[in-house]
PDB file of C-alpha atoms in Angstrom:
ATOM      1  CA  MET A   1       0.000   0.000   0.000  1.00 81.00           C
ATOM      2  CA  GLU A   2       1.331   3.418  -0.970  1.00 88.00           C
ATOM      3  CA  LEU A   3       0.523   6.819   0.488  1.00 91.00           C
ATOM      4  CA  ARG A   4      -0.305   7.973  -3.031  1.00 91.00           C
ATOM      5  CA  GLN A   5      -3.039   5.315  -3.270  1.00 91.00           C
ATOM      6  CA  LEU A   6      -4.570   6.516   0.005  1.00 92.00           C
ATOM      7  CA  LYS A   7      -4.349  10.146  -1.096  1.00 93.00           C
ATOM      8  CA  TYR A   8      -6.139   9.373  -4.363  1.00 92.00           C
ATOM      9  CA  PHE A   9      -8.719   7.274  -2.530  1.00 91.00           C
ATOM     10  CA  LEU A  10      -9.523  10.197  -0.199  1.00 91.00           C
ATOM     11  CA  THR A  11     -10.015  12.462  -3.200  1.00 92.00           C
ATOM     12  CA  ILE A  12     -12.495   9.988  -4.706  1.00 90.00           C
ATOM     13  CA  ALA A  13     -14.300   9.685  -1.373  1.00 89.00           C
ATOM     14  CA  LYS A  14     -14.628  13.464  -1.179  1.00 89.00           C
ATOM     15  CA  CYS A  15     -15.810  13.842  -4.772  1.00 89.00           C
ATOM     16  CA  LYS A  16     -17.858  10.627  -4.795  1.00 88.00           C
ATOM     17  CA  SER A  17     -16.726  10.333  -8.396  1.00 88.00           C
ATOM     18  CA  ILE A  18     -13.658   8.788 -10.021  1.00 90.00           C
ATOM     19  CA  THR A  19     -14.188  11.073 -13.013  1.00 88.00           C
ATOM     20  CA  ASN A  20     -14.162  14.279 -10.942  1.00 90.00           C
ATOM     21  CA  ALA A  21     -11.302  13.022  -8.786  1.00 89.00           C
ATOM     22  CA  ALA A  22      -9.237  12.281 -11.899  1.00 90.00           C
ATOM     23  CA  GLU A  23      -9.698  15.891 -13.066  1.00 91.00           C
ATOM     24  CA  ILE A  24      -8.596  17.270  -9.664  1.00 91.00           C
ATOM     25  CA  LEU A  25      -5.593  14.928  -9.510  1.00 91.00           C
ATOM     26  CA  HIS A  26      -4.639  15.594 -13.130  1.00 92.00           C
ATOM     27  CA  ILE A  27      -4.456  11.932 -14.099  1.00 92.00           C
ATOM     28  CA  SER A  28      -6.538   9.904 -16.527  1.00 93.00           C
ATOM     29  CA  GLN A  29      -9.691   8.214 -15.310  1.00 90.00           C
ATOM     30  CA  PRO A  30      -8.546   4.729 -16.440  1.00 92.00           C
ATOM     31  CA  ALA A  31      -5.257   5.128 -14.549  1.00 93.00           C
ATOM     32  CA  LEU A  32      -7.088   6.199 -11.375  1.00 91.00           C
ATOM     33  CA  SER A  33      -9.577   3.334 -11.674  1.00 90.00           C
ATOM     34  CA  LYS A  34      -6.709   0.873 -12.121  1.00 93.00           C
ATOM     35  CA  MET A  35      -4.936   2.238  -9.048  1.00 92.00           C
ATOM     36  CA  MET A  36      -8.100   1.874  -6.916  1.00 92.00           C
ATOM     37  CA  LYS A  37      -8.594  -1.685  -8.192  1.00 93.00           C
ATOM     38  CA  GLY A  38      -5.047  -2.440  -7.150  1.00 92.00           C
ATOM     39  CA  LEU A  39      -5.723  -1.072  -3.650  1.00 91.00           C
ATOM     40  CA  GLU A  40      -8.863  -3.177  -3.301  1.00 92.00           C
ATOM     41  CA  GLU A  41      -7.058  -6.313  -4.471  1.00 92.00           C
ATOM     42  CA  GLU A  42      -4.240  -5.664  -1.976  1.00 92.00           C
ATOM     43  CA  LEU A  43      -6.725  -5.281   0.881  1.00 91.00           C
ATOM     44  CA  GLY A  44      -8.998  -8.069  -0.373  1.00 93.00           C
ATOM     45  CA  LEU A  45     -12.028  -5.823   0.072  1.00 91.00           C
ATOM     46  CA  THR A  46     -14.330  -3.663  -2.063  1.00 93.00           C
ATOM     47  CA  LEU A  47     -13.978  -0.012  -1.125  1.00 91.00           C
ATOM     48  CA  LEU A  48     -16.115   1.654  -3.788  1.00 89.00           C
ATOM     49  CA  LEU A  49     -19.596   0.895  -5.130  1.00 89.00           C
ATOM     50  CA  ARG A  50     -19.251   1.935  -8.750  1.00 85.00           C
ATOM     51  CA  SER A  51     -22.101   3.332 -10.883  1.00 79.00           C
ATOM     52  CA  ASN A  52     -22.407   5.665 -13.818  1.00 73.00           C
ATOM     53  CA  LYS A  53     -23.494   8.589 -11.633  1.00 75.00           C
ATOM     54  CA  SER A  54     -21.449   8.272  -8.440  1.00 80.00           C
ATOM     55  CA  ASN A  55     -19.067   6.150  -6.419  1.00 84.00           C
ATOM     56  CA  GLU A  56     -20.233   5.436  -2.888  1.00 87.00           C
ATOM     57  CA  LEU A  57     -18.051   4.006  -0.129  1.00 90.00           C
ATOM     58  CA  THR A  58     -18.646   0.562   1.277  1.00 91.00           C
ATOM     59  CA  ASP A  59     -18.312  -0.116   5.009  1.00 93.00           C
ATOM     60  CA  ALA A  60     -14.704  -1.123   4.355  1.00 93.00           C
ATOM     61  CA  GLY A  61     -14.237   2.053   2.336  1.00 90.00           C
ATOM     62  CA  LEU A  62     -15.454   4.165   5.267  1.00 93.00           C
ATOM     63  CA  ILE A  63     -12.920   2.499   7.585  1.00 94.00           C
ATOM     64  CA  VAL A  64     -10.070   3.009   5.110  1.00 92.00           C
ATOM     65  CA  MET A  65     -11.119   6.650   4.698  1.00 92.00           C
ATOM     66  CA  GLU A  66     -11.108   7.189   8.477  1.00 92.00           C
ATOM     67  CA  TYR A  67      -7.631   5.744   8.907  1.00 93.00           C
ATOM     68  CA  ALA A  68      -6.286   7.459   5.813  1.00 91.00           C
ATOM     69  CA  GLN A  69      -7.436  10.805   7.220  1.00 90.00           C
ATOM     70  CA  LYS A  70      -5.620  10.031  10.487  1.00 89.00           C
ATOM     71  CA  ILE A  71      -2.469   9.035   8.629  1.00 92.00           C
ATOM     72  CA  PHE A  72      -2.331  12.266   6.628  1.00 88.00           C
ATOM     73  CA  SER A  73      -3.186  14.295   9.703  1.00 84.00           C
ATOM     74  CA  GLU A  74      -0.173  12.776  11.497  1.00 87.00           C
ATOM     75  CA  ILE A  75       2.012  13.428   8.464  1.00 87.00           C
ATOM     76  CA  ASP A  76       0.936  17.068   8.555  1.00 80.00           C
ATOM     77  CA  ASN A  77       1.725  17.188  12.279  1.00 77.00           C
ATOM     78  CA  MET A  78       5.137  15.651  11.659  1.00 83.00           C
ATOM     79  CA  THR A  79       5.887  18.186   8.941  1.00 78.00           C
ATOM     80  CA  THR A  80       4.807  21.066  11.174  1.00 67.00           C
ATOM     81  CA  THR A  81       6.914  19.756  14.052  1.00 73.00           C
ATOM     82  CA  LEU A  82       9.970  19.366  11.844  1.00 79.00           C
ATOM     83  CA  ASN A  83       9.460  22.863  10.458  1.00 70.00           C
ATOM     84  CA  ASP A  84       9.168  24.197  14.016  1.00 67.00           C
ATOM     85  CA  LEU A  85      12.350  22.347  14.918  1.00 73.00           C
ATOM     86  CA  THR A  86      14.354  23.681  12.011  1.00 73.00           C
ATOM     87  CA  ASN A  87      12.930  27.158  12.638  1.00 72.00           C
ATOM     88  CA  LEU A  88      13.995  26.769  16.284  1.00 68.00           C
ATOM     89  CA  LYS A  89      10.491  27.044  17.692  1.00 70.00           C
ATOM     90  CA  ARG A  90      10.909  23.912  19.746  1.00 76.00           C
ATOM     91  CA  GLY A  91      13.478  21.398  20.913  1.00 81.00           C
ATOM     92  CA  GLU A  92      15.189  20.020  23.992  1.00 85.00           C
ATOM     93  CA  ILE A  93      18.722  20.361  25.375  1.00 89.00           C
ATOM     94  CA  GLN A  94      20.490  18.312  28.046  1.00 91.00           C
ATOM     95  CA  ILE A  95      22.946  20.690  29.737  1.00 94.00           C
ATOM     96  CA  GLY A  96      25.538  19.978  32.413  1.00 94.00           C
ATOM     97  CA  LEU A  97      26.547  22.806  34.753  1.00 91.00           C
ATOM     98  CA  PRO A  98      28.947  22.777  37.702  1.00 86.00           C
ATOM     99  CA  PRO A  99      27.031  24.281  40.679  1.00 78.00           C
ATOM    100  CA  ILE A 100      29.398  27.220  41.244  1.00 73.00           C
ATOM    101  CA  ILE A 101      29.493  28.107  37.553  1.00 76.00           C
ATOM    102  CA  GLY A 102      25.749  27.765  37.072  1.00 71.00           C
ATOM    103  CA  SER A 103      24.856  30.150  39.870  1.00 71.00           C
ATOM    104  CA  LEU A 104      27.387  32.722  38.696  1.00 76.00           C
ATOM    105  CA  PHE A 105      26.848  33.034  34.996  1.00 75.00           C
ATOM    106  CA  PHE A 106      23.761  31.302  33.706  1.00 81.00           C
ATOM    107  CA  PRO A 107      20.506  32.481  35.377  1.00 82.00           C
ATOM    108  CA  ASN A 108      20.238  35.623  33.207  1.00 84.00           C
ATOM    109  CA  ILE A 109      21.500  33.833  30.105  1.00 86.00           C
ATOM    110  CA  MET A 110      18.945  31.043  30.454  1.00 87.00           C
ATOM    111  CA  ALA A 111      16.104  33.397  31.314  1.00 89.00           C
ATOM    112  CA  ASN A 112      16.696  35.503  28.219  1.00 90.00           C
ATOM    113  CA  PHE A 113      17.252  32.478  25.992  1.00 91.00           C
ATOM    114  CA  HIS A 114      13.917  31.082  27.223  1.00 90.00           C
ATOM    115  CA  LYS A 115      12.160  34.352  26.380  1.00 91.00           C
ATOM    116  CA  GLU A 116      13.505  34.225  22.839  1.00 89.00           C
ATOM    117  CA  TYR A 117      12.907  30.484  22.367  1.00 89.00           C
ATOM    118  CA  PRO A 118      10.057  29.603  24.772  1.00 89.00           C
ATOM    119  CA  ASN A 119       9.425  26.143  23.281  1.00 84.00           C
ATOM    120  CA  ILE A 120      12.999  24.933  23.698  1.00 87.00           C
ATOM    121  CA  LYS A 121      13.185  22.922  26.893  1.00 88.00           C
ATOM    122  CA  MET A 122      16.433  23.071  28.868  1.00 90.00           C
ATOM    123  CA  ASN A 123      17.114  20.133  31.189  1.00 92.00           C
ATOM    124  CA  VAL A 124      19.919  21.225  33.521  1.00 92.00           C
ATOM    125  CA  THR A 125      21.973  18.711  35.493  1.00 91.00           C
ATOM    126  CA  GLU A 126      24.376  19.922  38.169  1.00 88.00           C
ATOM    127  CA  TYR A 127      27.652  18.015  38.303  1.00 87.00           C
ATOM    128  CA  GLY A 128      31.178  18.914  39.242  1.00 82.00           C
ATOM    129  CA  ALA A 129      33.122  20.073  36.180  1.00 83.00           C
ATOM    130  CA  ALA A 130      35.044  16.802  35.914  1.00 84.00           C
ATOM    131  CA  LYS A 131      31.809  14.806  35.843  1.00 88.00           C
ATOM    132  CA  VAL A 132      30.290  17.195  33.308  1.00 92.00           C
ATOM    133  CA  VAL A 133      33.186  16.413  30.966  1.00 93.00           C
ATOM    134  CA  LYS A 134      32.714  12.667  31.453  1.00 90.00           C
ATOM    135  CA  SER A 135      28.943  12.877  30.961  1.00 91.00           C
ATOM    136  CA  VAL A 136      29.329  14.804  27.689  1.00 93.00           C
ATOM    137  CA  LYS A 137      31.900  12.257  26.533  1.00 91.00           C
ATOM    138  CA  ASP A 138      29.570   9.351  27.440  1.00 88.00           C
ATOM    139  CA  GLY A 139      26.643  10.962  25.596  1.00 87.00           C
ATOM    140  CA  GLU A 140      24.531  11.517  28.716  1.00 88.00           C
ATOM    141  CA  LEU A 141      24.585  15.284  28.107  1.00 91.00           C
ATOM    142  CA  ASP A 142      24.309  17.202  24.833  1.00 91.00           C
ATOM    143  CA  LEU A 143      26.630  19.910  26.048  1.00 94.00           C
ATOM    144  CA  GLY A 144      28.242  21.083  29.240  1.00 94.00           C
ATOM    145  CA  VAL A 145      30.276  23.845  30.806  1.00 92.00           C
ATOM    146  CA  ALA A 146      33.827  22.759  31.566  1.00 91.00           C
ATOM    147  CA  VAL A 147      36.901  24.286  33.112  1.00 89.00           C
ATOM    148  CA  LEU A 148      39.715  24.346  30.568  1.00 90.00           C
ATOM    149  CA  PRO A 149      41.829  22.614  29.516  1.00 89.00           C
ATOM    150  CA  VAL A 150      39.908  19.664  28.069  1.00 92.00           C
ATOM    151  CA  ASP A 151      40.903  17.253  25.323  1.00 94.00           C
ATOM    152  CA  GLY A 152      40.432  19.008  21.990  1.00 93.00           C
ATOM    153  CA  ARG A 153      40.604  15.663  20.191  1.00 94.00           C
ATOM    154  CA  THR A 154      37.414  14.548  21.926  1.00 95.00           C
ATOM    155  CA  PHE A 155      35.440  17.772  22.303  1.00 96.00           C
ATOM    156  CA  ASN A 156      34.347  20.821  20.373  1.00 96.00           C
ATOM    157  CA  ILE A 157      35.314  23.759  22.577  1.00 95.00           C
ATOM    158  CA  TYR A 158      33.519  27.140  22.694  1.00 93.00           C
ATOM    159  CA  PRO A 159      35.287  29.530  25.124  1.00 91.00           C
ATOM    160  CA  ILE A 160      32.988  31.751  27.189  1.00 88.00           C
ATOM    161  CA  VAL A 161      34.874  32.942  30.300  1.00 86.00           C
ATOM    162  CA  GLU A 162      38.480  33.977  30.948  1.00 89.00           C
ATOM    163  CA  GLU A 163      39.395  34.828  34.542  1.00 90.00           C
ATOM    164  CA  ARG A 164      42.074  34.438  37.215  1.00 93.00           C
ATOM    165  CA  MET A 165      42.114  32.721  40.579  1.00 95.00           C
ATOM    166  CA  LYS A 166      42.523  34.910  43.666  1.00 96.00           C
ATOM    167  CA  LEU A 167      43.465  34.350  47.290  1.00 97.00           C
ATOM    168  CA  LEU A 168      41.014  35.022  50.132  1.00 98.00           C
ATOM    169  CA  VAL A 169      42.326  35.564  53.661  1.00 97.00           C
ATOM    170  CA  HIS A 170      40.970  36.887  56.958  1.00 97.00           C
ATOM    171  CA  HIS A 171      41.518  40.638  57.406  1.00 97.00           C
ATOM    172  CA  GLU A 172      43.840  39.957  60.383  1.00 96.00           C
ATOM    173  CA  HIS A 173      45.847  37.315  58.517  1.00 97.00           C
ATOM    174  CA  ARG A 174      49.594  37.857  58.158  1.00 96.00           C
ATOM    175  CA  LEU A 175      49.183  38.223  54.361  1.00 96.00           C
ATOM    176  CA  ALA A 176      46.173  40.539  54.463  1.00 96.00           C
ATOM    177  CA  SER A 177      48.145  43.724  53.779  1.00 96.00           C
ATOM    178  CA  LEU A 178      49.846  42.378  50.645  1.00 96.00           C
ATOM    179  CA  LYS A 179      48.707  43.153  47.113  1.00 95.00           C
ATOM    180  CA  LYS A 180      50.164  39.948  45.664  1.00 96.00           C
ATOM    181  CA  VAL A 181      50.986  36.583  47.191  1.00 96.00           C
ATOM    182  CA  HIS A 182      53.020  33.764  45.668  1.00 96.00           C
ATOM    183  CA  LEU A 183      51.703  30.227  46.055  1.00 95.00           C
ATOM    184  CA  LYS A 184      54.936  29.291  47.852  1.00 95.00           C
ATOM    185  CA  GLU A 185      53.883  31.534  50.736  1.00 95.00           C
ATOM    186  CA  LEU A 186      50.903  29.249  51.412  1.00 96.00           C
ATOM    187  CA  LYS A 187      53.053  26.224  52.280  1.00 95.00           C
ATOM    188  CA  ASP A 188      52.138  26.334  55.979  1.00 94.00           C
ATOM    189  CA  GLU A 189      48.581  27.595  55.548  1.00 96.00           C
ATOM    190  CA  GLU A 190      45.462  25.519  56.185  1.00 96.00           C
ATOM    191  CA  LEU A 191      43.319  25.585  53.056  1.00 96.00           C
ATOM    192  CA  ILE A 192      39.585  25.511  52.497  1.00 96.00           C
ATOM    193  CA  PHE A 193      39.613  23.385  49.354  1.00 95.00           C
ATOM    194  CA  TYR A 194      37.338  21.895  46.717  1.00 89.00           C
ATOM    195  CA  HIS A 195      35.920  18.396  46.470  1.00 86.00           C
ATOM    196  CA  GLU A 196      37.713  15.941  44.174  1.00 84.00           C
ATOM    197  CA  ASP A 197      34.925  15.988  41.577  1.00 77.00           C
ATOM    198  CA  PHE A 198      35.592  19.666  40.897  1.00 81.00           C
ATOM    199  CA  ALA A 199      38.073  20.565  38.170  1.00 82.00           C
ATOM    200  CA  LEU A 200      39.543  23.251  40.420  1.00 86.00           C
ATOM    201  CA  HIS A 201      40.706  20.528  42.825  1.00 89.00           C
ATOM    202  CA  ASP A 202      43.137  19.064  40.291  1.00 89.00           C
ATOM    203  CA  ILE A 203      44.077  22.424  38.775  1.00 89.00           C
ATOM    204  CA  MET A 204      45.108  23.979  42.085  1.00 93.00           C
ATOM    205  CA  TRP A 205      46.638  20.772  43.468  1.00 94.00           C
ATOM    206  CA  LYS A 206      48.923  20.673  40.435  1.00 93.00           C
ATOM    207  CA  LYS A 207      49.866  24.324  40.977  1.00 93.00           C
ATOM    208  CA  PHE A 208      50.841  23.623  44.594  1.00 95.00           C
ATOM    209  CA  ILE A 209      52.950  20.622  43.574  1.00 95.00           C
ATOM    210  CA  GLU A 210      54.692  22.775  40.958  1.00 93.00           C
ATOM    211  CA  SER A 211      55.414  25.242  43.771  1.00 93.00           C
ATOM    212  CA  GLY A 212      57.151  22.503  45.725  1.00 94.00           C
ATOM    213  CA  PHE A 213      54.672  21.297  48.331  1.00 95.00           C
ATOM    214  CA  GLU A 214      51.359  19.550  48.984  1.00 94.00           C
ATOM    215  CA  PRO A 215      48.659  21.828  50.392  1.00 95.00           C
ATOM    216  CA  LYS A 216      47.349  21.324  53.917  1.00 95.00           C
ATOM    217  CA  ILE A 217      43.647  20.720  53.454  1.00 96.00           C
ATOM    218  CA  LEU A 218      41.518  21.686  56.445  1.00 95.00           C
ATOM    219  CA  PHE A 219      38.085  21.328  54.834  1.00 93.00           C
ATOM    220  CA  LYS A 220      36.560  20.494  51.447  1.00 93.00           C
ATOM    221  CA  SER A 221      33.382  22.029  50.078  1.00 88.00           C
ATOM    222  CA  SER A 222      31.427  22.538  46.867  1.00 81.00           C
ATOM    223  CA  GLN A 223      29.815  25.801  48.080  1.00 85.00           C
ATOM    224  CA  TRP A 224      31.741  28.991  47.451  1.00 86.00           C
ATOM    225  CA  ASP A 225      29.733  30.957  50.012  1.00 88.00           C
ATOM    226  CA  LEU A 226      30.558  28.431  52.729  1.00 92.00           C
ATOM    227  CA  MET A 227      34.228  28.503  51.739  1.00 93.00           C
ATOM    228  CA  SER A 228      34.377  32.286  51.956  1.00 94.00           C
ATOM    229  CA  GLU A 229      32.507  32.366  55.275  1.00 95.00           C
ATOM    230  CA  MET A 230      35.009  29.914  56.744  1.00 96.00           C
ATOM    231  CA  VAL A 231      37.737  32.335  55.721  1.00 97.00           C
ATOM    232  CA  ALA A 232      35.772  35.132  57.373  1.00 96.00           C
ATOM    233  CA  ALA A 233      35.709  33.008  60.536  1.00 96.00           C
ATOM    234  CA  ASN A 234      39.540  32.801  60.315  1.00 96.00           C
ATOM    235  CA  LEU A 235      39.535  29.016  59.921  1.00 95.00           C
ATOM    236  CA  GLY A 236      41.850  29.044  56.934  1.00 96.00           C
ATOM    237  CA  VAL A 237      42.469  30.571  53.511  1.00 97.00           C
ATOM    238  CA  THR A 238      40.983  29.701  50.152  1.00 97.00           C
ATOM    239  CA  ILE A 239      41.463  30.366  46.440  1.00 96.00           C
ATOM    240  CA  LEU A 240      38.456  31.207  44.291  1.00 94.00           C
ATOM    241  CA  PRO A 241      37.733  32.540  40.778  1.00 91.00           C
ATOM    242  CA  GLU A 242      37.535  36.269  40.203  1.00 92.00           C
ATOM    243  CA  SER A 243      33.772  36.380  39.642  1.00 88.00           C
ATOM    244  CA  ILE A 244      33.115  34.643  42.949  1.00 89.00           C
ATOM    245  CA  CYS A 245      35.461  37.056  44.691  1.00 93.00           C
ATOM    246  CA  ASN A 246      33.426  39.925  43.233  1.00 90.00           C
ATOM    247  CA  ARG A 247      30.408  38.583  45.110  1.00 88.00           C
ATOM    248  CA  VAL A 248      32.143  38.307  48.467  1.00 92.00           C
ATOM    249  CA  MET A 249      30.985  41.288  50.546  1.00 91.00           C
ATOM    250  CA  ASN A 250      32.231  40.249  53.996  1.00 93.00           C
ATOM    251  CA  LYS A 251      34.408  43.019  55.414  1.00 94.00           C
ATOM    252  CA  ARG A 252      36.499  40.487  57.327  1.00 96.00           C
ATOM    253  CA  ILE A 253      37.870  39.068  54.078  1.00 97.00           C
ATOM    254  CA  ARG A 254      40.753  40.410  52.018  1.00 97.00           C
ATOM    255  CA  ILE A 255      41.085  39.421  48.355  1.00 97.00           C
ATOM    256  CA  ILE A 256      44.634  39.268  47.016  1.00 97.00           C
ATOM    257  CA  GLU A 257      46.204  38.742  43.596  1.00 96.00           C
ATOM    258  CA  LEU A 258      47.810  35.324  43.238  1.00 95.00           C
ATOM    259  CA  ILE A 259      51.105  34.591  41.508  1.00 93.00           C
ATOM    260  CA  PRO A 260      51.995  32.852  39.365  1.00 91.00           C
ATOM    261  CA  ILE A 261      48.812  33.756  37.488  1.00 90.00           C
ATOM    262  CA  THR A 262      46.409  30.837  37.560  1.00 90.00           C
ATOM    263  CA  PRO A 263      43.776  31.103  34.812  1.00 91.00           C
ATOM    264  CA  TRP A 264      40.198  29.949  35.280  1.00 89.00           C
ATOM    265  CA  ASN A 265      38.826  29.596  31.768  1.00 91.00           C
ATOM    266  CA  LEU A 266      35.411  28.159  30.994  1.00 90.00           C
ATOM    267  CA  ALA A 267      33.975  26.791  27.781  1.00 92.00           C
ATOM    268  CA  LEU A 268      30.907  25.078  26.460  1.00 93.00           C
ATOM    269  CA  ILE A 269      31.862  21.642  25.193  1.00 96.00           C
ATOM    270  CA  THR A 270      30.175  19.089  22.943  1.00 95.00           C
ATOM    271  CA  LYS A 271      31.419  15.693  21.901  1.00 93.00           C
ATOM    272  CA  LYS A 272      32.953  15.544  18.456  1.00 92.00           C
ATOM    273  CA  ASP A 273      31.200  13.346  15.889  1.00 83.00           C
ATOM    274  CA  LYS A 274      27.984  13.354  17.956  1.00 84.00           C
ATOM    275  CA  TYR A 275      24.824  14.834  16.465  1.00 82.00           C
ATOM    276  CA  LEU A 276      23.829  18.097  18.130  1.00 85.00           C
ATOM    277  CA  SER A 277      20.259  19.256  17.723  1.00 83.00           C
ATOM    278  CA  TYR A 278      19.208  22.577  16.218  1.00 84.00           C
ATOM    279  CA  ALA A 279      18.267  23.667  19.735  1.00 86.00           C
ATOM    280  CA  GLY A 280      21.709  22.791  21.071  1.00 88.00           C
ATOM    281  CA  ARG A 281      23.516  24.619  18.278  1.00 88.00           C
ATOM    282  CA  THR A 282      21.300  27.654  18.777  1.00 89.00           C
ATOM    283  CA  PHE A 283      22.062  27.705  22.515  1.00 92.00           C
ATOM    284  CA  ILE A 284      25.790  27.662  21.763  1.00 92.00           C
ATOM    285  CA  ASP A 285      25.417  30.434  19.175  1.00 90.00           C
ATOM    286  CA  TYR A 286      23.326  32.467  21.611  1.00 90.00           C
ATOM    287  CA  ILE A 287      25.881  32.247  24.421  1.00 87.00           C
ATOM    288  CA  SER A 288      28.795  32.863  22.085  1.00 81.00           C
ATOM    289  CA  LYS A 289      27.100  35.991  20.746  1.00 81.00           C
ATOM    290  CA  HIS A 290      26.465  37.367  24.229  1.00 72.00           C
ATOM    291  CA  SER A 291      29.769  36.431  25.804  1.00 63.00           C
ATOM    292  CA  SER A 292      32.497  37.503  23.344  1.00 47.00           C
ATOM    293  CA  SER A 293      34.779  35.008  25.130  1.00 40.00           C
ATOM    294  CA  ARG A 294      33.647  36.226  28.529  1.00 44.00           C
ATOM    295  CA  ILE A 295      30.303  36.176  30.343  1.00 43.00           C
ATOM    296  CA  VAL A 296      30.180  38.789  33.047  1.00 39.00           C
ATOM    297  CA  TYR A 297      28.203  37.413  35.973  1.00 35.00           C
ATOM    298  CA  ASN A 298      25.801  40.350  36.143  1.00 34.00           C
ATOM    299  CA  LEU A 299      25.415  40.606  32.362  1.00 33.00           C
ATOM    300  CA  LYS A 300      22.129  42.213  31.342  1.00 31.00           C
ATOM    301  CA  LEU A 301      21.090  40.835  27.981  1.00 29.00           C
TER     302      LEU A 301
END
């Protein structure tokens, strides 16, 4: 059975005449009659009661007409949905965001993206940056925000943020009056550090090793506000990205430049050779357009 046969059959049913249907379909009457005979033979049922004046539907013909109408209705719906998809009126994106990064940069971005594309659904999963990278690689997520560097052989990389790490100390700390502090000066300090599933854990650990020592970890957390408040309570020192430091308002905390410079660069990543939906590509284009390689945390789009 072909869709063309069903389409022609519906035209006959509407006209109640093979002759009139043939004129509308721009085919010869004998060819249309032959096609309908072929459909009846395939189904093993008579669909049309033929006479010189009109062609009425049999009970079987009425059933075929009903289902044919449903089939073409669904085809129309499919076409509309695909057109909406390619015109970016609808879609779905699986996004991975590290908790710290998500709260800093993405509420305004997502709110404005949703206003522009209200039928694109964004499913956000919060993972540490290391797990975001793994989940994108495994295909669990369409795209994610990662702390650079990541493997350029595996991922497409779209830079969005370029910042530096800074040192936070209590205002009565021995280093509080300095404008710059070298990592080597933190050898004997107790550090408020990051959990292992955060990319910053490995980045900063490597920096300390390069400076000649292993850091003394007092406490590990995934919450930047808790980390800064522990510094304010004079329990230790911590190192956080510039944008987070800009949100720290506690007067008991001093924020100091760190040397050597430790970059904190973020990027959207997708897995190479994996299909990315229209919605996903549009989200990347949208962020890239509004970031210019840097999303300011209080950006007003």
